[in-house]
mmCIF file of C-alpha atoms in Angstrom:
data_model
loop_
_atom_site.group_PDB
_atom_site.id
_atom_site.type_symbol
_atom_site.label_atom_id
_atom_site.label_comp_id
_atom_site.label_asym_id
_atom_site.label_seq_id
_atom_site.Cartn_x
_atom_site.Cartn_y
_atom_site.Cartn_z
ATOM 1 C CA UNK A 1016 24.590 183.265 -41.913
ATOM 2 C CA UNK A 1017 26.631 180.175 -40.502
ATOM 3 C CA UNK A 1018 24.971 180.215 -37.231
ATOM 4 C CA UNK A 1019 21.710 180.458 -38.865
ATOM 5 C CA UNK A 1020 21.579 177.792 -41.124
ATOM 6 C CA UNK A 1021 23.104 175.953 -37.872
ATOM 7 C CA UNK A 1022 19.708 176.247 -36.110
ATOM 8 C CA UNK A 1023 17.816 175.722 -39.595
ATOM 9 C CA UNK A 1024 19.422 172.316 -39.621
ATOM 10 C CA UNK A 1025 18.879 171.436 -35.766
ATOM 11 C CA UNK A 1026 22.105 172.605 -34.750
ATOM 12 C CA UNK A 1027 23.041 174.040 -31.075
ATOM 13 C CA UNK A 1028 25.517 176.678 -32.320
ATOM 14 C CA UNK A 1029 24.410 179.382 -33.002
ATOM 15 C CA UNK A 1030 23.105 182.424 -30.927
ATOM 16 C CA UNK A 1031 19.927 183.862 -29.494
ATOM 17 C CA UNK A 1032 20.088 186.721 -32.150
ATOM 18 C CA UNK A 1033 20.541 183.809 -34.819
ATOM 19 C CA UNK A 1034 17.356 182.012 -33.748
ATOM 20 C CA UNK A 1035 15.156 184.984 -33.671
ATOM 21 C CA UNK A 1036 16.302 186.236 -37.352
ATOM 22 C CA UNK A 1037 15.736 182.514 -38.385
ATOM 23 C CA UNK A 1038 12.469 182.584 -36.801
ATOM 24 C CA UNK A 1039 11.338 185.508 -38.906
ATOM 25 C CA UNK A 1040 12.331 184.440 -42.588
ATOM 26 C CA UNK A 1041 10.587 181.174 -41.890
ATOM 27 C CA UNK A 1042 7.467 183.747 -41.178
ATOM 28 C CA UNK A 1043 8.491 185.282 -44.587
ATOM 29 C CA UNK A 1044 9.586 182.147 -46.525
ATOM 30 C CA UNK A 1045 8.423 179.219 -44.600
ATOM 31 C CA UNK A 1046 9.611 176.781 -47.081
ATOM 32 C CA UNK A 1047 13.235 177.984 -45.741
ATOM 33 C CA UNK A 1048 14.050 175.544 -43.904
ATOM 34 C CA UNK A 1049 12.926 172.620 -46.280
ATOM 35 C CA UNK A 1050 15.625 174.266 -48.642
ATOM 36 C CA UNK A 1051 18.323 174.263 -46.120
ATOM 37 C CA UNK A 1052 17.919 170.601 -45.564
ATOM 38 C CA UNK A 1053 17.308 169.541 -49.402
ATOM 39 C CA UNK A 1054 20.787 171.310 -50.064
ATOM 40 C CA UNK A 1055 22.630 169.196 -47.341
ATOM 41 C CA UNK A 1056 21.600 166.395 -48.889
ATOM 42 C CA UNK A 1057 22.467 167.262 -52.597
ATOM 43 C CA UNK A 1058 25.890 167.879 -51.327
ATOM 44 C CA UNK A 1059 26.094 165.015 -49.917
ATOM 45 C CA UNK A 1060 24.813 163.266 -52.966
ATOM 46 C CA UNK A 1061 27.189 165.550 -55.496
ATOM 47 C CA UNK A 1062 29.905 164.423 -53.422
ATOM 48 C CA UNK A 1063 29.251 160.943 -52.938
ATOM 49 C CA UNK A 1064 29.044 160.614 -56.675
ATOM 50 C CA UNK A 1065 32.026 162.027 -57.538
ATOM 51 C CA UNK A 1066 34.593 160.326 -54.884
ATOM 52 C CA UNK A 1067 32.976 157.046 -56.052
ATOM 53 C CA UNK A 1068 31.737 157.559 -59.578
ATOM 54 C CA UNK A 1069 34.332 159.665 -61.029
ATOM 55 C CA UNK A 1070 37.355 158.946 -58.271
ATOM 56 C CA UNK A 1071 37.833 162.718 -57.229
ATOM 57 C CA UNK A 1072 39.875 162.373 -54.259
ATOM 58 C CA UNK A 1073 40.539 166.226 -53.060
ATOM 59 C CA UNK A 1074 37.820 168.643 -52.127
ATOM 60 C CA UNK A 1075 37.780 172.299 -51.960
ATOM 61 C CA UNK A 1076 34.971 173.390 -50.133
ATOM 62 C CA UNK A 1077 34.087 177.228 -50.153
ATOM 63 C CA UNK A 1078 32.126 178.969 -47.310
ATOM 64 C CA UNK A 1079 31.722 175.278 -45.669
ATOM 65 C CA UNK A 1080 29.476 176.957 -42.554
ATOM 66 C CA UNK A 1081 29.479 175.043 -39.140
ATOM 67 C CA UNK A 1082 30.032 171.636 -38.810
ATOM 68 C CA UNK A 1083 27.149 169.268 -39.549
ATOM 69 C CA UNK A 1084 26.104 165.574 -39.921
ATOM 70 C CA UNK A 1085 27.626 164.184 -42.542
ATOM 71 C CA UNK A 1086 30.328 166.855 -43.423
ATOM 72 C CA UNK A 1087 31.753 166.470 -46.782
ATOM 73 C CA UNK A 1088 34.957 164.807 -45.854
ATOM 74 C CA UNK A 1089 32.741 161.985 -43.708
ATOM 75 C CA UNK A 1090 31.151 161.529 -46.802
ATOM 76 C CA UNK A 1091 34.367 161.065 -49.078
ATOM 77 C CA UNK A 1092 36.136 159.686 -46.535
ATOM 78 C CA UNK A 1093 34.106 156.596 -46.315
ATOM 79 C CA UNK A 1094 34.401 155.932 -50.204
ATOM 80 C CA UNK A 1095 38.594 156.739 -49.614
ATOM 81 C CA UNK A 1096 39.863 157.175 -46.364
ATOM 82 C CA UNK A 1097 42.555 159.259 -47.723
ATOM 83 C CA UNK A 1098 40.499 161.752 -49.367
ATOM 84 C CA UNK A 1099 41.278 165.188 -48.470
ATOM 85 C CA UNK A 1100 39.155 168.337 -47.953
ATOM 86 C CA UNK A 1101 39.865 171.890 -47.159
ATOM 87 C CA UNK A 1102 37.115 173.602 -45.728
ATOM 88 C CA UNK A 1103 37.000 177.552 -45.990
ATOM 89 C CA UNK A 1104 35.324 180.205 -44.373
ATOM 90 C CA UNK A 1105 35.715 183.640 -42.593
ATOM 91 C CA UNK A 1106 33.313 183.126 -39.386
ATOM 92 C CA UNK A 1107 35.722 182.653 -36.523
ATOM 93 C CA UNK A 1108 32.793 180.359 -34.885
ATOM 94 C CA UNK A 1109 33.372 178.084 -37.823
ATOM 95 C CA UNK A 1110 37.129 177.976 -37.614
ATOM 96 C CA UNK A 1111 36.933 177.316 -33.572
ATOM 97 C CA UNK A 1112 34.457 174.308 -34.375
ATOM 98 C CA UNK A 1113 35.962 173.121 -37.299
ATOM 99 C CA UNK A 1114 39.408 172.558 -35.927
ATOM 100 C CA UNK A 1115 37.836 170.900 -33.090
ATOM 101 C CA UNK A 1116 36.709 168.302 -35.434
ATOM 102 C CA UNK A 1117 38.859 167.686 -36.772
ATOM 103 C CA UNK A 1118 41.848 167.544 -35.024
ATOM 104 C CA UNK A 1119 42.865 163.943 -35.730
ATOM 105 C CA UNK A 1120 42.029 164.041 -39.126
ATOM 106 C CA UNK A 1121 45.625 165.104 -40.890
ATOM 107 C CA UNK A 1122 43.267 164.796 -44.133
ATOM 108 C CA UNK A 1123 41.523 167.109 -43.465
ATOM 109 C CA UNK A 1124 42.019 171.415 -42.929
ATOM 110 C CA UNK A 1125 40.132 174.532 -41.706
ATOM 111 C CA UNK A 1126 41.221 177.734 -43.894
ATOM 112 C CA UNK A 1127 40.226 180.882 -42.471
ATOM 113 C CA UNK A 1128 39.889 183.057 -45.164
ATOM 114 C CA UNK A 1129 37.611 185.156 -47.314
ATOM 115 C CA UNK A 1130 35.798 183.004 -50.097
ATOM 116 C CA UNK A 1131 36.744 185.685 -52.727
ATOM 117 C CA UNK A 1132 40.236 185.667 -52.068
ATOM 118 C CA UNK A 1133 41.397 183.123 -54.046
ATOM 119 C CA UNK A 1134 45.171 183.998 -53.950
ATOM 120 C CA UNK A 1135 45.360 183.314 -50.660
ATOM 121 C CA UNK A 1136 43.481 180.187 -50.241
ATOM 122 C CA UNK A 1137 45.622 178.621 -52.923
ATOM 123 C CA UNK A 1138 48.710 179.784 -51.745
ATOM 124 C CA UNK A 1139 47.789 178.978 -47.852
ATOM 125 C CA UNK A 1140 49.468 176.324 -46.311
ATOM 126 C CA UNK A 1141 47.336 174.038 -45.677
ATOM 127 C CA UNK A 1142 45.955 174.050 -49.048
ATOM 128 C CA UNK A 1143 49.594 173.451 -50.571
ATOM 129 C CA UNK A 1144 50.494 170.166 -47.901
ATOM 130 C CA UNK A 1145 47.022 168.909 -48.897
ATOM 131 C CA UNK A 1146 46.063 169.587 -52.019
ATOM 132 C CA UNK A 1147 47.469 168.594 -55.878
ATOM 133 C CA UNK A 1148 46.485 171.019 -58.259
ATOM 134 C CA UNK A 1149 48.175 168.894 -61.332
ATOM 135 C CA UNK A 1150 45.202 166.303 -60.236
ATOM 136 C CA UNK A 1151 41.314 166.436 -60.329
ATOM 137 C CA UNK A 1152 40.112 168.575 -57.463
ATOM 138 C CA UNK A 1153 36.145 169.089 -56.907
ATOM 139 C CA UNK A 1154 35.192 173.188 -56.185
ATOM 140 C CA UNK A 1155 32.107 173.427 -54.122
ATOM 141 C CA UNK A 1156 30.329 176.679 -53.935
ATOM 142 C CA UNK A 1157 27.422 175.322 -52.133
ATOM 143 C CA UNK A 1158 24.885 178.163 -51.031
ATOM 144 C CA UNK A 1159 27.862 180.681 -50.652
ATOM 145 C CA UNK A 1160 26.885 182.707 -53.916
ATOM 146 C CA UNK A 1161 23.776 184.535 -52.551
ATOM 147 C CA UNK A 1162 25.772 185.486 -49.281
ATOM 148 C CA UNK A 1163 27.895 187.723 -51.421
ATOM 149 C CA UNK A 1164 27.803 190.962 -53.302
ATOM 150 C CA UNK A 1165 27.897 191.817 -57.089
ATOM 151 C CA UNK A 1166 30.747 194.230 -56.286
ATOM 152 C CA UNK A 1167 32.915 191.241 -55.572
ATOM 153 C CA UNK A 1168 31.887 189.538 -58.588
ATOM 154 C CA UNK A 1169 30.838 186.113 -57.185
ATOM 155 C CA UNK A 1170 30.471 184.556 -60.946
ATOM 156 C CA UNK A 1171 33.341 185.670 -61.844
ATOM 157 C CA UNK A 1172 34.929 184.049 -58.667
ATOM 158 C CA UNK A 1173 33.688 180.697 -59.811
ATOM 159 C CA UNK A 1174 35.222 180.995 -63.162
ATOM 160 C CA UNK A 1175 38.434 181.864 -61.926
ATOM 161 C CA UNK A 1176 38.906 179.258 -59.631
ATOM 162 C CA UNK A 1177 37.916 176.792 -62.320
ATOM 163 C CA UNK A 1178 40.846 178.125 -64.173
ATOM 164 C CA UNK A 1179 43.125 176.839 -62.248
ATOM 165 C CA UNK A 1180 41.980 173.170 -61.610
ATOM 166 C CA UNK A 1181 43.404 170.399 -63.817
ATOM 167 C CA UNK A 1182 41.054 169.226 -66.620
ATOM 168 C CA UNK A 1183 38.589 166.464 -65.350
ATOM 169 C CA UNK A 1184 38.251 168.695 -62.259
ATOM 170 C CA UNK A 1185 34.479 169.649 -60.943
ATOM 171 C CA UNK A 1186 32.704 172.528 -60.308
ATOM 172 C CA UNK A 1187 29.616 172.099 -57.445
ATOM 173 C CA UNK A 1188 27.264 175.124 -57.277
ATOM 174 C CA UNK A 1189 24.245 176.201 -55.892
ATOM 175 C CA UNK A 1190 22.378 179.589 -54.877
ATOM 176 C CA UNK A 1191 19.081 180.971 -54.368
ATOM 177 C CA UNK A 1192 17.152 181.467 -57.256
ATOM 178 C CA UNK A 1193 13.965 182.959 -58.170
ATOM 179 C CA UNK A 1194 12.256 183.869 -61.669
ATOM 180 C CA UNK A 1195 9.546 186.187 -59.556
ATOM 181 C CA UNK A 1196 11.160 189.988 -59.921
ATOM 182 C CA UNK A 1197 9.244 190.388 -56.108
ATOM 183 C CA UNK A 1198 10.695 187.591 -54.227
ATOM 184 C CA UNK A 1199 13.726 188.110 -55.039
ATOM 185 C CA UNK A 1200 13.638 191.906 -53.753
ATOM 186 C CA UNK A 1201 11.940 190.627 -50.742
ATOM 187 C CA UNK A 1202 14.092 187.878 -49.750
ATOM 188 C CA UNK A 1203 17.258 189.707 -50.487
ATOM 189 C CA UNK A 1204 15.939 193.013 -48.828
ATOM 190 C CA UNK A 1205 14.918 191.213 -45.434
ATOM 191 C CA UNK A 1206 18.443 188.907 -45.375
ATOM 192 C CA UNK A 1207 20.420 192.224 -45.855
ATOM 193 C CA UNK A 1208 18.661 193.775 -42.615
ATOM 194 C CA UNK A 1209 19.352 190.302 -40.937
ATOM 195 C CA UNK A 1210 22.673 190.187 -41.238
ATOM 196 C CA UNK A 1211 24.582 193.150 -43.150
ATOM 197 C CA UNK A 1212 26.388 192.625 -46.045
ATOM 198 C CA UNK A 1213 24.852 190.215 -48.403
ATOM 199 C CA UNK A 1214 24.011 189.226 -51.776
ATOM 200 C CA UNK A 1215 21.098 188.996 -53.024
ATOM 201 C CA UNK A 1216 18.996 185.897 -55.064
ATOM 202 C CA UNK A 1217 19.807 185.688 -58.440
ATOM 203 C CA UNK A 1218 17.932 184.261 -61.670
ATOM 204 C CA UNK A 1219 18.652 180.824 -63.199
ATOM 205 C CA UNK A 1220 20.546 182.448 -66.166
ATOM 206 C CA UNK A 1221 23.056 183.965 -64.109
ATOM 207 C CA UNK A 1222 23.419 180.632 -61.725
ATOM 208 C CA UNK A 1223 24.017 179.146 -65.000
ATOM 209 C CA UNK A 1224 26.727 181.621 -66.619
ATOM 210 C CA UNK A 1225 28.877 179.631 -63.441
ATOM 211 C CA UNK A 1226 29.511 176.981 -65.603
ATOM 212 C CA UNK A 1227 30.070 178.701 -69.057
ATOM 213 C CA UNK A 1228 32.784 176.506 -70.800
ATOM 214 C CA UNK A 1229 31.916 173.478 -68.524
ATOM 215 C CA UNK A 1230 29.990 169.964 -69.344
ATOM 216 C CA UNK A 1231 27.277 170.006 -66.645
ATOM 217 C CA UNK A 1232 26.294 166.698 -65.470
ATOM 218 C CA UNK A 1233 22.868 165.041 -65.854
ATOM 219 C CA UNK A 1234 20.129 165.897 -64.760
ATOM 220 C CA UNK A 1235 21.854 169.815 -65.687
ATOM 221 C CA UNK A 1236 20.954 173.024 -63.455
ATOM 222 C CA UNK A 1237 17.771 171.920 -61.853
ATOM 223 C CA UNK A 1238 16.044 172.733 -57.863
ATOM 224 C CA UNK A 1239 18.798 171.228 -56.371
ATOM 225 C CA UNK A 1240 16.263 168.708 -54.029
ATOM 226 C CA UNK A 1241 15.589 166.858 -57.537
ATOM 227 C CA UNK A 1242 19.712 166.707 -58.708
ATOM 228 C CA UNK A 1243 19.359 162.439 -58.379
ATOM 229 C CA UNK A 1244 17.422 162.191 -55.745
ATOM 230 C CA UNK A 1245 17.552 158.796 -53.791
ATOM 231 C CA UNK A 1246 15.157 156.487 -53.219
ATOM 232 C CA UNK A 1247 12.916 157.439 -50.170
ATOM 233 C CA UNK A 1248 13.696 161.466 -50.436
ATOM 234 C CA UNK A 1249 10.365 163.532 -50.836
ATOM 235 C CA UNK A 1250 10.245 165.123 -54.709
ATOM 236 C CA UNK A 1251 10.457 168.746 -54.332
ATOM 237 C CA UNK A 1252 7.901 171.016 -53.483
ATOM 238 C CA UNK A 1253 6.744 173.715 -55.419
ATOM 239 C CA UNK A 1254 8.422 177.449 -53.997
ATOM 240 C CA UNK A 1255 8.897 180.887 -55.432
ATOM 241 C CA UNK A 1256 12.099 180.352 -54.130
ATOM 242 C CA UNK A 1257 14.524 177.681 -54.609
ATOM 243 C CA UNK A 1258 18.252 176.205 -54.362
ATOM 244 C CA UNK A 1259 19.106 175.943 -58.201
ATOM 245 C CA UNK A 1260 22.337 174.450 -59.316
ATOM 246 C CA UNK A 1261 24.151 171.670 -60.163
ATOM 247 C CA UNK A 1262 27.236 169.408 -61.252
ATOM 248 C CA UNK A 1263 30.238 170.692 -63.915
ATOM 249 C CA UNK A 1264 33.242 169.085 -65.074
ATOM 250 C CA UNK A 1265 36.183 171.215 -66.459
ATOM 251 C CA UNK A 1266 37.076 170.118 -69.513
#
């Protein structure tokens, strides 16, 4: 899934078989792509506004995918240049080019682990030299829901992370959504023979029941492309199928 939303975002790395599964849900959903790009740019946006608005300083950044433009801790990093951000994921692809760039950045950490397992990514290493639990740490779960199964509880996962930040710690989350009963079987169905084990798309009310307990930020859960959008950004379109989400703070 790493490699393909590489090539959805005009990346190099990813493989032939990548490409040619990439090719086909655009044939399926060929708004696709426009969603892959419109969530970049909310996460850059949620994280922007945090580091500067709300001076969150440490970054926890679940299923983080292959490096991009404008990574998160580029983005932080220019608002605090001692920000730090721990970037986690189980594709060995992404660990290989994530350590590569970041090398000289001793703010900055690859964790190769499995999203769910959130015993060991708090008690890895990395996490410990880098990160402060006792201060305000911002969660991001940023289209990593819909890659995973019910059996592992992925709402659940949210919620139990969030129990372990400090209070005035954030919780960033997005997944595909869709009210239409037939997309949702479609789009799940097809990603499934793509690339094996995956989730599926979920409604709005259970994207929401991730932040249960939490004060959600204005504008609330919305299509993520129209969480404050800046000035020169296209309004969404309307799709069947969106990136639904948002911002919440742990009280």
């Amino acid at each position: 899934m790493a490699r393909m939303y590489n090539w959805l975002l005009g990346g190099k790395d990813n493989y032939a078989a990548d490409r040619h599964a990439s090719r086909l849900l655009l044939q399926l959903a060929p708004s696709f792509g426009e969603l892959v790009r419109s969530n970049k740019l909310f996460v850059r946006r949620a994280v922007r506004l945090l580091a500067e608005q709300h001076g969150v300083r440490q970054f926890l950044d679940h299923g983080a995918g292959l490096p991009a433009q404008d990574n998160v801790h580029q983005v932080v990093q220019r608002v605090d240049r001692d920000a730090r951000v721990i970037y986690i994921d189980k594709d060995p692809m992404v660990l290989a080019h994530g350590r590569a760039v970041l090398e000289e950045n001793d703010e900055t950490a690859v964790v190769q682990a499995d999203v769910t397992d959130t015993d060991r990514i708090f008690g890895h290493a990395e996490v410990q030299r880098l990160i402060d639990f006792r201060r305000p740490v911002a969660a991001l779960f940023v289209s990593v829901l819909h890659c995973l199964p019910d059996q592992v509880d992925p709402i659940g996962m949210v919620r139990r992370v969030a129990q372990r930040l400090a209070p005035g710690s954030f919780v960033v989350v997005c997944q595909l959504s869709s009210e239409d009963a037939q997309v949702r079987s479609i789009i799940t169905d097809f990603m499934r023979g793509s690339v094996g084990e995956w989730g599926r798309v979920r409604t709005r009310r259970e994207v929401a029941a991730c932040f249960d307990g939490m004060d959600v930020l204005d504008p609330g859960l919305v299509d993520v492309s129209s969480w404050r959008p800046e000035e020169g950004e296209a309004p969404p379109a309307p799709h069947v199928c969106h990136e639904y989400g948002g911002v919440g703070m742990i009280r």
